[in-house]
Amino acid sequence: QVQLVESGGGSVQAGGSLRLSCAASRFTACMGWFRQAPGKEREGVATVDAYGRTNYADSVKGRFTISKDNAKNTLYLQMNSLKAEDTAMYLCAASASRVCYSDSRWRLENKYDYWGQGTQVTVSS
């Protein structure tokens, strides 16, 4: 089992920044961030695997950066130049079985075994 606890969400104006954290009981081979807005499907935001390879959704490339601190078992998501459309619940996810897919499968929530409760991000325009 892996426990994941997110923090760092909040309300910010468009153009602002936030850094989300996910404290994990342990890291797995693939760790990532998803988000879900009201009435919308959960979507993959970014992942990082045990080798440091990353994936990003096109909508966040150049604005968001995923990173991890192995000593602290903490995953981060630095979000800059936030837009109103980034408003969502952000969830930390972990895949137990393998490193992150390099193709579009990394975006599928059924590829992840463990989930946090989420942290809300609200961006006002």
XYZ file of C-alpha atoms in Angstrom:
125
model
C 0.000 0.000 0.000
C 1.021 3.565 -0.683
C -0.459 6.557 1.116
C -0.522 9.879 -0.702
C -1.371 13.220 0.896
C -1.571 16.375 -1.201
C -1.183 19.957 -0.021
C -0.505 23.404 -1.401
C -3.729 24.161 -3.200
C -5.556 27.455 -2.865
C -6.996 30.426 -4.667
C -4.863 32.567 -6.928
C -5.363 35.139 -9.630
C -4.645 34.360 -13.268
C -0.956 34.675 -13.987
C -0.002 33.608 -10.487
C 1.843 30.554 -9.219
C 1.290 27.692 -6.792
C 3.370 24.710 -5.754
C 1.571 21.514 -4.909
C 3.138 18.812 -2.750
C 2.324 15.136 -2.392
C 3.762 13.359 0.620
C 4.084 9.656 -0.161
C 4.649 6.787 2.234
C 6.985 5.556 -0.484
C 7.652 6.282 -4.101
C 6.684 3.859 -6.827
C 8.098 3.503 -10.328
C 5.701 6.093 -11.739
C 4.293 9.079 -9.864
C 2.027 11.735 -11.251
C -0.534 14.464 -10.976
C -4.065 14.389 -12.347
C -6.810 16.979 -12.158
C -10.559 16.953 -12.300
C -12.829 19.926 -12.810
C -16.549 19.789 -11.986
C -18.463 17.961 -14.688
C -15.296 16.907 -16.502
C -13.284 13.733 -16.718
C -10.114 13.276 -14.737
C -7.119 14.187 -16.869
C -3.435 13.517 -16.592
C -1.318 16.587 -15.938
C 2.231 15.283 -15.523
C 4.192 12.213 -14.511
C 7.744 11.383 -13.497
C 9.278 7.932 -13.312
C 12.093 6.435 -11.312
C 14.597 7.564 -13.976
C 13.400 11.156 -13.912
C 11.650 10.975 -17.269
C 8.599 13.172 -17.476
C 5.344 13.522 -19.354
C 3.202 16.646 -19.556
C -0.214 17.412 -20.921
C -0.007 19.807 -23.860
C -2.141 22.308 -21.964
C 0.466 22.714 -19.212
C 3.756 22.343 -21.088
C 6.058 25.267 -20.418
C 4.009 26.358 -17.389
C 4.054 23.385 -15.005
C 7.036 21.418 -13.726
C 6.882 18.081 -11.945
C 9.700 17.081 -9.616
C 10.393 14.798 -6.699
C 12.558 14.746 -3.614
C 13.583 11.147 -2.993
C 14.946 11.909 0.463
C 11.602 13.336 1.565
C 9.354 11.009 -0.476
C 7.613 14.115 -1.737
C 6.321 14.843 -5.213
C 5.873 18.432 -6.372
C 4.024 20.280 -9.081
C 5.191 23.837 -9.678
C 2.452 25.701 -11.520
C 3.238 29.055 -13.106
C 1.251 31.394 -15.344
C -1.956 29.892 -14.045
C -5.125 30.261 -16.079
C -8.785 30.058 -15.134
C -9.016 26.759 -17.000
C -6.472 25.249 -14.593
C -9.128 25.373 -11.868
C -9.667 21.818 -10.641
C -9.081 19.325 -7.880
C -5.498 18.113 -8.244
C -4.754 14.543 -7.253
C -1.517 12.695 -6.733
C -1.296 9.213 -8.246
C 1.118 6.307 -8.150
C 1.530 3.264 -10.349
C 2.857 0.194 -8.577
C 3.691 -1.938 -11.540
C 5.971 -0.124 -13.942
C 7.653 3.048 -15.031
C 5.449 5.647 -16.687
C 4.208 4.974 -20.182
C 5.898 7.186 -22.750
C 2.867 7.098 -25.052
C -0.620 8.457 -24.408
C -1.430 5.675 -21.941
C 0.226 7.723 -19.193
C -2.918 9.865 -19.184
C -5.238 6.969 -18.312
C -6.309 6.907 -14.699
C -6.742 3.119 -14.758
C -2.947 2.791 -15.073
C -2.520 4.067 -11.510
C -3.074 2.055 -8.363
C -2.985 4.613 -5.564
C -4.606 8.009 -5.231
C -4.589 10.856 -2.793
C -7.660 12.794 -1.692
C -6.759 15.852 -3.723
C -6.129 19.538 -3.178
C -8.291 22.249 -4.731
C -6.812 24.880 -7.024
C -8.970 27.843 -7.989
C -7.742 30.431 -10.480
C -9.732 33.604 -10.887
C -9.537 35.664 -14.042
